[in-house]
Coordinates of C-alpha atoms and ligand atoms in Angstrom, one line a residue:
X1 CA -5.3 198.4 179.5
X2 CA -8.3 200.5 181.1
X3 CA -9.3 203.6 179.5
X4 CA -8.4 206.4 179.7
X5 CA -5.0 205.9 181.2
X6 CA -2.9 209.0 181.0
X7 CA 0.1 206.8 180.8
X8 CA -0.7 205.2 177.6
X9 CA 0.7 205.5 174.5
X10 CA -2.5 206.8 172.6
X11 CA -2.4 209.3 175.6
X12 CA 0.8 210.3 174.2
X13 CA -0.1 210.3 170.5
X14 CA -2.8 212.4 171.2
X15 CA -0.6 214.6 173.0
X16 CA 1.6 214.8 169.7
X17 CA -1.8 215.0 167.5
X18 CA -3.0 218.1 169.4
X19 CA 0.5 220.2 168.2
X20 CA -0.4 219.2 164.2
X21 CA -4.2 219.1 164.2
X22 CA -6.6 221.7 165.4
X23 CA -9.0 219.7 167.7
X24 CA -6.5 217.2 167.8
X25 CA -7.4 215.2 165.1
X26 CA -7.3 214.9 160.9
X27 CA -10.5 213.1 161.2
X28 CA -13.5 214.5 163.4
X29 CA -15.2 211.0 163.4
X30 CA -12.3 209.1 165.0
X31 CA -12.0 211.8 168.1
X32 CA -13.4 211.7 171.6
X33 CA -12.6 212.8 174.9
X34 CA -10.4 212.6 176.8
X35 CA -8.4 210.9 174.0
X36 CA -9.1 208.6 171.0
X37 CA -7.5 205.1 171.2
X38 CA -5.1 204.8 168.4
X39 CA -4.9 201.7 166.3
X40 CA -1.9 199.7 165.7
X41 CA -3.1 197.1 163.4
X42 CA -6.1 195.0 162.9
X43 CA -6.7 191.4 161.7
X44 CA -10.6 189.8 161.1
X45 CA -13.0 191.4 163.3
X46 CA -10.2 192.5 165.9
X47 CA -8.5 195.8 166.1
X48 CA -5.3 195.8 168.0
X49 CA -4.4 199.4 169.5
X50 CA -0.9 201.0 170.5
X51 CA -1.1 199.7 173.7
X52 CA -1.7 196.1 172.7
X53 CA -5.3 195.6 173.6
X54 CA -7.5 194.0 171.0
X55 CA -11.3 194.8 170.3
X56 CA -13.7 193.1 168.5
X57 CA -14.4 195.8 165.7
X58 CA -18.4 196.4 165.8
X59 CA -17.9 199.8 163.6
X60 CA -15.9 198.9 160.9
X61 CA -14.5 202.2 159.7
X62 CA -18.3 203.3 160.0
X63 CA -19.7 200.2 157.7
X64 CA -17.0 199.8 155.3
X65 CA -15.4 196.7 156.6
X66 CA -18.0 194.1 155.6
X67 CA -15.1 191.6 155.3
X68 CA -13.5 192.7 158.3
X69 CA -9.8 193.9 158.5
X70 CA -7.1 192.7 156.0
X71 CA -9.2 189.9 154.2
X72 CA -6.5 187.9 152.6
X73 CA -8.1 188.2 149.2
X74 CA -8.3 191.9 149.6
X75 CA -4.4 192.1 150.9
X76 CA -3.1 190.1 147.6
X77 CA -5.1 192.1 145.3
X78 CA -3.8 195.5 146.7
X79 CA -0.4 194.1 146.9
X80 CA -0.3 192.8 143.4
X81 CA -1.8 195.8 141.9
X82 CA 0.5 198.3 143.8
X83 CA 3.7 196.2 142.7
X84 CA 2.4 196.9 139.3
X85 CA 1.6 200.6 139.7
X86 CA -0.3 202.8 141.9
X87 CA -1.9 204.9 139.5
X88 CA -1.4 206.3 136.2
X89 CA -3.1 208.8 133.3
X90 CA -4.4 205.9 131.5
X91 CA -7.6 203.9 132.2
X92 CA -7.1 200.1 133.0
X93 CA -9.0 197.0 132.2
X94 CA -9.5 196.7 136.2
X95 CA -11.8 199.9 136.3
X96 CA -14.3 198.4 133.7
X97 CA -14.4 194.9 135.4
X98 CA -15.2 196.7 138.6
X99 CA -17.9 198.9 136.8
X100 CA -19.4 195.4 135.4
X101 CA -19.5 194.0 138.8
X102 CA -21.4 196.8 140.1
X103 CA -23.6 197.4 137.4
X104 CA -24.9 193.5 137.1
X105 CA -26.4 194.1 140.6
X106 CA -29.4 196.2 140.6
X107 CA -31.8 197.2 137.5
X108 CA -31.1 200.7 137.8
X109 CA -27.9 200.8 136.9
X110 CA -26.9 201.3 133.4
X111 CA -23.8 203.6 133.3
X112 CA -21.4 204.4 136.2
X113 CA -18.6 206.7 137.0
X114 CA -16.2 206.2 139.8
X115 CA -15.1 208.6 142.6
X116 CA -13.1 208.4 145.5
X117 CA -15.4 208.9 148.5
X118 CA -19.0 208.9 148.9
X119 CA -19.0 212.7 149.5
X120 CA -17.7 213.0 145.8
X121 CA -20.3 210.4 144.6
X122 CA -23.2 212.7 146.1
X123 CA -21.9 216.0 144.8
X124 CA -21.6 214.3 141.1
X125 CA -25.1 213.1 141.5
X126 CA -26.4 216.7 142.6
X127 CA -24.4 218.1 139.8
X128 CA -25.4 215.6 137.4
X129 CA -29.3 216.4 138.2
X130 CA -28.7 219.8 138.0
X131 CA -27.1 219.5 134.7
X132 CA -29.7 216.8 133.4
X133 CA -32.8 219.1 134.2
X134 CA -31.2 222.5 134.1
X135 CA -32.5 223.3 137.7
X136 CA -30.5 224.4 140.7
X137 CA -32.7 223.3 143.8
X138 CA -32.3 219.9 145.1
X139 CA -34.6 218.2 147.8
X140 CA -33.4 215.9 150.9
X141 CA -34.8 214.8 154.2
X142 CA -34.3 216.6 157.2
X143 CA -31.2 215.7 159.0
X144 CA -29.9 213.3 156.8
X145 CA -26.1 212.4 156.4
X146 CA -25.3 212.3 152.8
X147 CA -21.6 213.3 153.2
X148 CA -19.8 216.7 153.2
X149 CA -20.8 218.7 150.2
X150 CA -22.5 222.0 151.4
X151 CA -25.6 220.7 149.4
X152 CA -26.0 217.7 151.1
X153 CA -25.2 218.8 154.6
X154 CA -28.1 221.5 154.9
X155 CA -30.3 220.6 157.9
X156 CA -27.6 218.2 159.2
X157 CA -27.8 219.4 162.9
X158 CA -31.4 221.2 162.5
X159 CA -32.9 221.4 166.3
X160 CA -36.1 223.0 167.9
X161 CA -34.7 226.5 168.0
X162 CA -34.3 226.5 164.5
X163 CA -35.9 223.3 162.5
X164 CA -39.4 225.5 162.1
X165 CA -43.1 224.5 163.0
X166 CA -45.3 223.4 159.9
X167 CA -42.3 222.6 158.0
X168 CA -38.6 222.0 158.2
X169 CA -36.4 225.0 157.8
X170 CA -33.2 224.8 155.2
X171 CA -30.3 225.2 157.8
X172 CA -26.8 225.5 156.7
X173 CA -24.3 223.3 158.5
X174 CA -21.0 225.0 158.2
X175 CA -21.0 228.6 159.8
X176 CA -20.8 231.3 157.1
X177 CA -22.5 228.6 154.5
X178 CA -23.7 230.8 151.6
X179 CA -27.1 232.0 151.5
X180 CA -27.5 230.4 147.9
X181 CA -26.8 226.7 149.2
X182 CA -29.4 227.1 151.7
X183 CA -32.0 228.5 149.2
X184 CA -31.3 226.0 147.0
X185 CA -32.0 223.0 149.1
X186 CA -35.8 222.1 150.0
X187 CA -36.1 220.0 153.0
X188 CA -38.7 217.2 153.6
X189 CA -39.9 215.8 156.7
X190 CA -39.0 212.1 156.3
X191 CA -41.6 209.5 155.9
X192 CA -44.3 212.1 156.0
X193 CA -46.0 211.6 152.8
X194 CA -48.3 214.6 152.4
X195 CA -46.2 217.2 154.0
X196 CA -43.0 216.0 151.8
X197 CA -45.2 215.8 148.7
X198 CA -46.6 219.4 149.3
X199 CA -43.5 220.6 149.5
X200 CA -42.2 219.0 146.5
X201 CA -45.0 220.3 144.3
X202 CA -44.6 223.6 145.7
X203 CA -40.8 223.7 144.5
X204 CA -41.4 221.6 141.5
X205 CA -40.6 224.5 138.9
X206 CA -37.0 224.8 140.3
X207 CA -36.4 221.3 141.4
X208 CA -33.2 219.2 139.8
X209 CA -33.9 216.5 141.7
X210 CA -34.8 214.5 145.3
X211 CA -31.3 212.9 147.5
X212 CA -32.5 210.3 149.5
X213 CA -31.7 207.2 152.0
X214 CA -33.7 204.9 152.3
X215 CA -32.7 203.6 155.6
X216 CA -31.1 206.6 157.2
X217 CA -29.2 206.3 160.6
X218 CA -30.3 209.8 161.4
X219 CA -33.8 209.0 161.2
X220 CA -33.6 205.8 163.8
X221 CA -32.3 203.4 161.2
X222 CA -36.0 202.4 160.6
X223 CA -36.9 202.4 156.7
X224 CA -39.0 204.5 154.9
X225 CA -42.1 203.5 154.5
X226 CA -43.3 201.8 151.1
X227 CA -45.9 204.9 150.5
X228 CA -43.4 207.6 151.1
X229 CA -40.8 205.6 148.3
X230 CA -43.9 205.4 146.1
X231 CA -44.8 209.2 146.5
X232 CA -41.3 209.9 145.7
X233 CA -40.8 207.7 142.6
X234 CA -44.2 209.0 141.3
X235 CA -43.3 212.8 142.0
X236 CA -40.1 212.6 140.4
X237 CA -41.4 210.7 137.4
X238 CA -44.2 212.6 136.5
X239 CA -42.1 216.0 136.9
X240 CA -38.9 214.5 135.0
X241 CA -36.8 215.3 138.2
X242 CA -33.9 213.0 138.9
X243 CA -34.3 210.4 142.1
X244 CA -30.7 209.8 143.7
X245 CA -30.8 207.1 146.0
X246 CA -27.5 207.4 148.5
X247 CA -26.8 203.5 149.2
X248 CA -23.1 204.7 150.4
X249 CA -24.3 202.7 153.6
X250 CA -27.3 200.8 152.6
X251 CA -25.7 198.6 149.7
X252 CA -24.4 196.4 152.3
X253 CA -28.0 195.0 153.2
X254 CA -28.7 193.0 149.9
X255 CA -27.1 191.9 146.9
X256 CA -28.5 194.7 144.7
X257 CA -28.5 197.0 147.7
X258 CA -31.4 198.5 149.6
X259 CA -33.1 199.5 146.7
X260 CA -33.6 196.0 145.7
X261 CA -35.1 195.3 149.1
X262 CA -37.3 198.3 149.5
X263 CA -38.4 198.6 146.0
X264 CA -36.8 201.8 144.8
X265 CA -36.2 202.9 141.6
X266 CA -33.8 205.4 141.3
X267 CA -32.6 207.7 138.5
X268 CA -28.8 207.4 139.9
X269 CA -27.4 205.8 143.1
X270 CA -24.2 207.0 145.1
X271 CA -22.4 204.5 146.4
X272 CA -19.4 203.9 148.4
X273 CA -17.7 202.4 151.4
X274 CA -18.1 198.6 151.0
X275 CA -17.5 198.2 146.8
X276 CA -14.0 199.4 147.6
X277 CA -13.3 196.7 150.0
X278 CA -11.4 199.0 152.5
X279 CA -9.8 201.5 150.1
X280 CA -11.1 205.0 149.6
X281 CA -14.2 204.8 146.6
X282 CA -17.4 206.2 145.6
X283 CA -19.5 205.9 142.6
X284 CA -22.3 206.9 140.8
X285 CA -24.3 204.7 139.0
X286 CA -27.9 205.2 137.2
X287 CA -30.1 205.0 134.3
X288 CA -27.9 205.7 130.6
X289 CA -30.2 208.7 129.9
X290 CA -29.3 210.7 133.2
X291 CA -25.6 209.3 133.5
X292 CA -25.1 211.0 129.7
X293 CA -24.6 214.2 131.4
X294 CA -21.0 213.0 132.2
X295 CA -20.0 212.0 128.7
X296 CA -17.3 214.4 127.5
X297 CA -16.4 212.2 124.2
X298 CA -17.7 214.6 121.9
X299 CA -16.6 217.8 123.5
X300 CA -17.5 219.7 127.0
X301 CA -19.8 217.6 129.1
X302 CA -23.2 218.8 130.6
X303 CA -21.5 217.8 134.0
X304 CA -17.7 217.7 134.0
X305 CA -16.5 214.8 136.2
X306 CA -13.0 213.8 136.4
X307 CA -10.4 213.7 139.4
X308 CA -6.6 212.4 139.7
X309 CA -7.4 208.9 141.5
X310 CA -10.9 208.4 140.1
X311 CA -10.9 204.7 139.1
X312 CA -7.4 204.6 140.4
X313 CA -6.2 200.6 140.0
X314 CA -5.2 199.8 143.3
X315 CA -8.7 200.8 144.8
X316 CA -10.5 198.9 141.6
X317 CA -8.3 195.9 142.6
X318 CA -9.5 195.9 146.2
X319 CA -12.9 196.5 144.8
X320 CA -13.1 193.7 142.5
X321 CA -12.0 191.3 145.4
X322 CA -14.8 192.4 147.4
X323 CA -17.0 192.4 145.0
X324 CA -16.3 188.4 144.4
X325 CA -16.6 188.0 148.2
X326 CA -20.2 190.1 148.7
X327 CA -22.3 187.2 147.6
X328 CA -26.2 186.9 148.4
X329 CA -24.7 184.2 150.8
X330 CA -22.4 186.4 153.0
X331 CA -25.0 189.2 152.9
X332 CA -27.5 186.7 154.0
X333 CA -25.7 185.3 156.7
X334 CA -24.3 188.6 157.8
X335 CA -27.8 189.9 158.2
X336 CA -29.0 187.3 160.0
X337 CA -26.4 187.5 162.4
X338 CA -27.5 191.2 162.8
X339 CA -31.2 190.0 163.6
X340 CA -29.4 187.8 166.4
X341 CA -27.6 191.1 167.4
X342 CA -30.7 193.1 167.7
X343 CA -32.7 190.5 169.4
X344 CA -29.9 189.7 172.2
X345 CA -29.4 193.5 172.7
X346 CA -33.3 194.0 173.1
X347 CA -33.7 191.7 175.6
X348 CA -30.8 192.9 177.3
X349 CA -32.3 196.4 177.8
X350 CA -35.2 194.3 178.9
X351 CA -33.2 192.7 181.7
X352 CA -31.8 195.6 182.6
X353 CA -34.5 197.5 182.8
X354 CA -33.2 200.8 181.0
X355 CA -35.6 203.0 178.7
X356 CA -34.2 202.2 175.6
X357 CA -34.6 200.4 172.2
X358 CA -32.5 198.7 169.4
X359 CA -33.3 199.3 165.7
X360 CA -31.2 198.7 162.5
X361 CA -31.6 196.7 159.2
X362 CA -29.6 193.6 158.3
X363 CA -26.1 194.2 159.4
X364 CA -26.8 197.7 161.1
X365 CA -27.6 197.9 164.7
X366 CA -28.5 200.9 166.5
X367 CA -29.0 201.4 170.0
X368 CA -30.9 204.2 171.4
X369 CA -31.7 205.7 175.3
X370 CA -35.1 206.5 174.5
X371 CA -38.5 204.2 173.9
X372 CA -40.3 206.9 171.8
X373 CA -41.4 205.7 168.4
X374 CA -38.4 206.4 165.9
X375 CA -38.5 206.7 162.2
X376 CA -37.9 210.7 161.5
X377 CA -35.2 212.9 162.2
X378 CA -37.2 214.8 165.1
X379 CA -37.8 212.0 167.4
X380 CA -34.4 210.7 166.7
X381 CA -32.9 214.1 167.4
X382 CA -34.8 213.9 170.8
X383 CA -33.6 210.1 171.7
X384 CA -30.0 211.5 171.2
X385 CA -29.9 214.4 172.8
X386 CA -28.5 215.9 176.2
X387 CA -28.5 213.0 178.7
X388 CA -29.4 210.4 176.4
X389 CA -26.6 211.6 174.3
X390 CA -24.3 211.5 177.2
X391 CA -25.5 207.8 178.0
X392 CA -24.6 206.6 174.6
X393 CA -21.0 208.0 175.0
X394 CA -20.5 206.5 178.6
X395 CA -21.8 203.1 177.5
X396 CA -19.2 203.3 174.2
X397 CA -16.7 204.2 176.6
X398 CA -17.4 201.1 178.9
X399 CA -17.5 198.9 176.0
X400 CA -14.2 199.9 175.2
X401 CA -13.3 198.3 178.6
X402 CA -15.0 195.3 177.8
X403 CA -13.1 194.5 174.7
X404 CA -15.7 196.1 172.1
X405 CA -15.0 199.1 169.2
X406 CA -18.7 200.5 169.2
X407 CA -19.4 204.4 167.9
X408 CA -20.1 207.2 170.3
X409 CA -23.7 207.7 169.1
X410 CA -25.0 204.2 169.4
X411 CA -24.3 202.9 165.6
X412 CA -22.6 199.8 165.1
X413 CA -22.0 197.2 162.3
X414 CA -21.1 193.4 161.6
X415 CA -18.4 191.9 159.5
X416 CA -18.2 188.5 158.0
X417 CA -15.5 187.3 160.3
X418 CA -17.8 187.4 163.2
X419 CA -20.0 184.6 164.7
X420 CA -22.5 184.2 167.1
X421 CA -19.9 184.1 169.8
X422 CA -18.9 188.1 168.8
X423 CA -22.6 188.9 168.8
X424 CA -23.6 187.3 171.8
X425 CA -20.2 188.9 173.5
X426 CA -21.6 192.2 172.4
X427 CA -25.1 191.7 174.5
X428 CA -23.1 190.6 177.3
X429 CA -20.9 193.4 177.4
X430 CA -23.8 195.8 176.7
X431 CA -25.7 194.2 179.7
X432 CA -22.8 194.5 182.1
X433 CA -21.8 198.0 180.9
X434 CA -25.8 199.0 181.8
X435 CA -25.9 197.5 185.0
X436 CA -22.8 199.3 186.1
X437 CA -24.0 202.5 184.7
X438 CA -27.4 202.0 186.5
X439 CA -25.3 201.6 189.6
X440 CA -23.2 204.2 189.3
X441 CA -26.2 206.4 188.9
X442 CA -27.7 205.5 192.1
X443 CA -24.4 206.3 193.7
X444 CA -24.4 209.5 192.1
X445 CA -27.9 210.4 193.0
X446 CA -27.1 209.2 196.9
X447 CA -24.3 211.0 197.0
Ligands
PLP501 C1 -25.4 208.0 154.1 C2 -23.9 208.1 153.1 N1 -23.7 209.3 152.2 C3 -22.7 209.5 152.3 C4 -21.3 209.5 153.0 C5 -20.3 210.1 152.6 O1 -19.1 209.1 152.3 P1 -17.5 209.3 152.4 O2 -17.4 209.4 153.9 O3 -17.0 208.1 152.0 O4 -17.3 210.6 151.8 C6 -21.6 208.7 154.2 C7 -20.5 208.6 155.0 O5 -20.6 208.1 156.0 C8 -23.1 208.3 154.5 O6 -23.0 207.6 155.6

């Protein structure tokens, strides 16, 4: 079925959703105009919508589904555990087992706590860093997404009207965010060693730690330089601050996450997405000395951490099955396929003679309608604004009609059920879409 179609079942469901949800959806990221396509079911790397159309899923619930949909091992683990009990006010062996599996993967991991989402993991890491240092402020890089906690959202949608000249401004994301939130977040220019170091040194007396993503998609999906990583480590170590590495997305890049690939030595790491095998999950892992702030065994912890569903057995069972599948070989194969996807797409932009570029690491792929060198928030913002943002949305819609689910803003990722045929199909579909966009543009200009 061609999208959009006002007679489709998805269009009908969207009308129904409009009557129950503000803005017609319970999840902003899955909404687009004129209506979002509704899923019926999925299998492997294919998602089937309610009108019976199949598409190859290059979004995988925003990088969660490393193994595609409904991998039989994960389904079996979830079914088995659901039948034995969904959640208890007792710990289970399952949570210890998943913790052991995750902790064994990176040298910086000594202890761990589970949460239900990446947002919650980031929130607890920030609170934990404050408890450890007794300081309130957190530093983060401009524009970088770390989930929906107020402090982590600061500067998320900074634009030239308010981002400041000499140094990034601390701009609240949600209307009405308390001033205390913005004044307790120090914003750094990603990858600018000298400027960031200066800002950190000036705020050293008040800082609890630095929240950092080494390959942030909102800075172009390009890794931080070795010098930047070194500077953050040197600063946090010298001043006894907590270096928090957000690996909610980047954990899929390597067996020990991005930290082992890029040589980051965090004190705390936030995890999520892939470690839950498709179930909601988050975790904070880190050095025992820092993680001790969550210890309430002898009374009140310095930083309380609990949650009705933290470590729930169904998620833990799915996570254990996922960790067994997340082998170095599986990651390496998917990263190789990612290379092929990026190379194919670069060639497509060249052949279509369209101003653009393709970035990303491992199994992550990002397309941009700009050839300006990326590598920080401001350059990426320029590449994704106005006409260029419209073009990405336009490409997304045209891909829907060529059997591909991507994102509206250029991010995609791969899953293990995919092979060369799927990534080559992506390149062909993008080429056909770009050529079509050029034709339509010519017609528009001529009329
Ligand atoms: C880097 C990063 N951190 C944290 C989060 C928040 O995770 P969740 O959506 O599970 O709350 C996300 C979500 O996309 C993310 O990309």
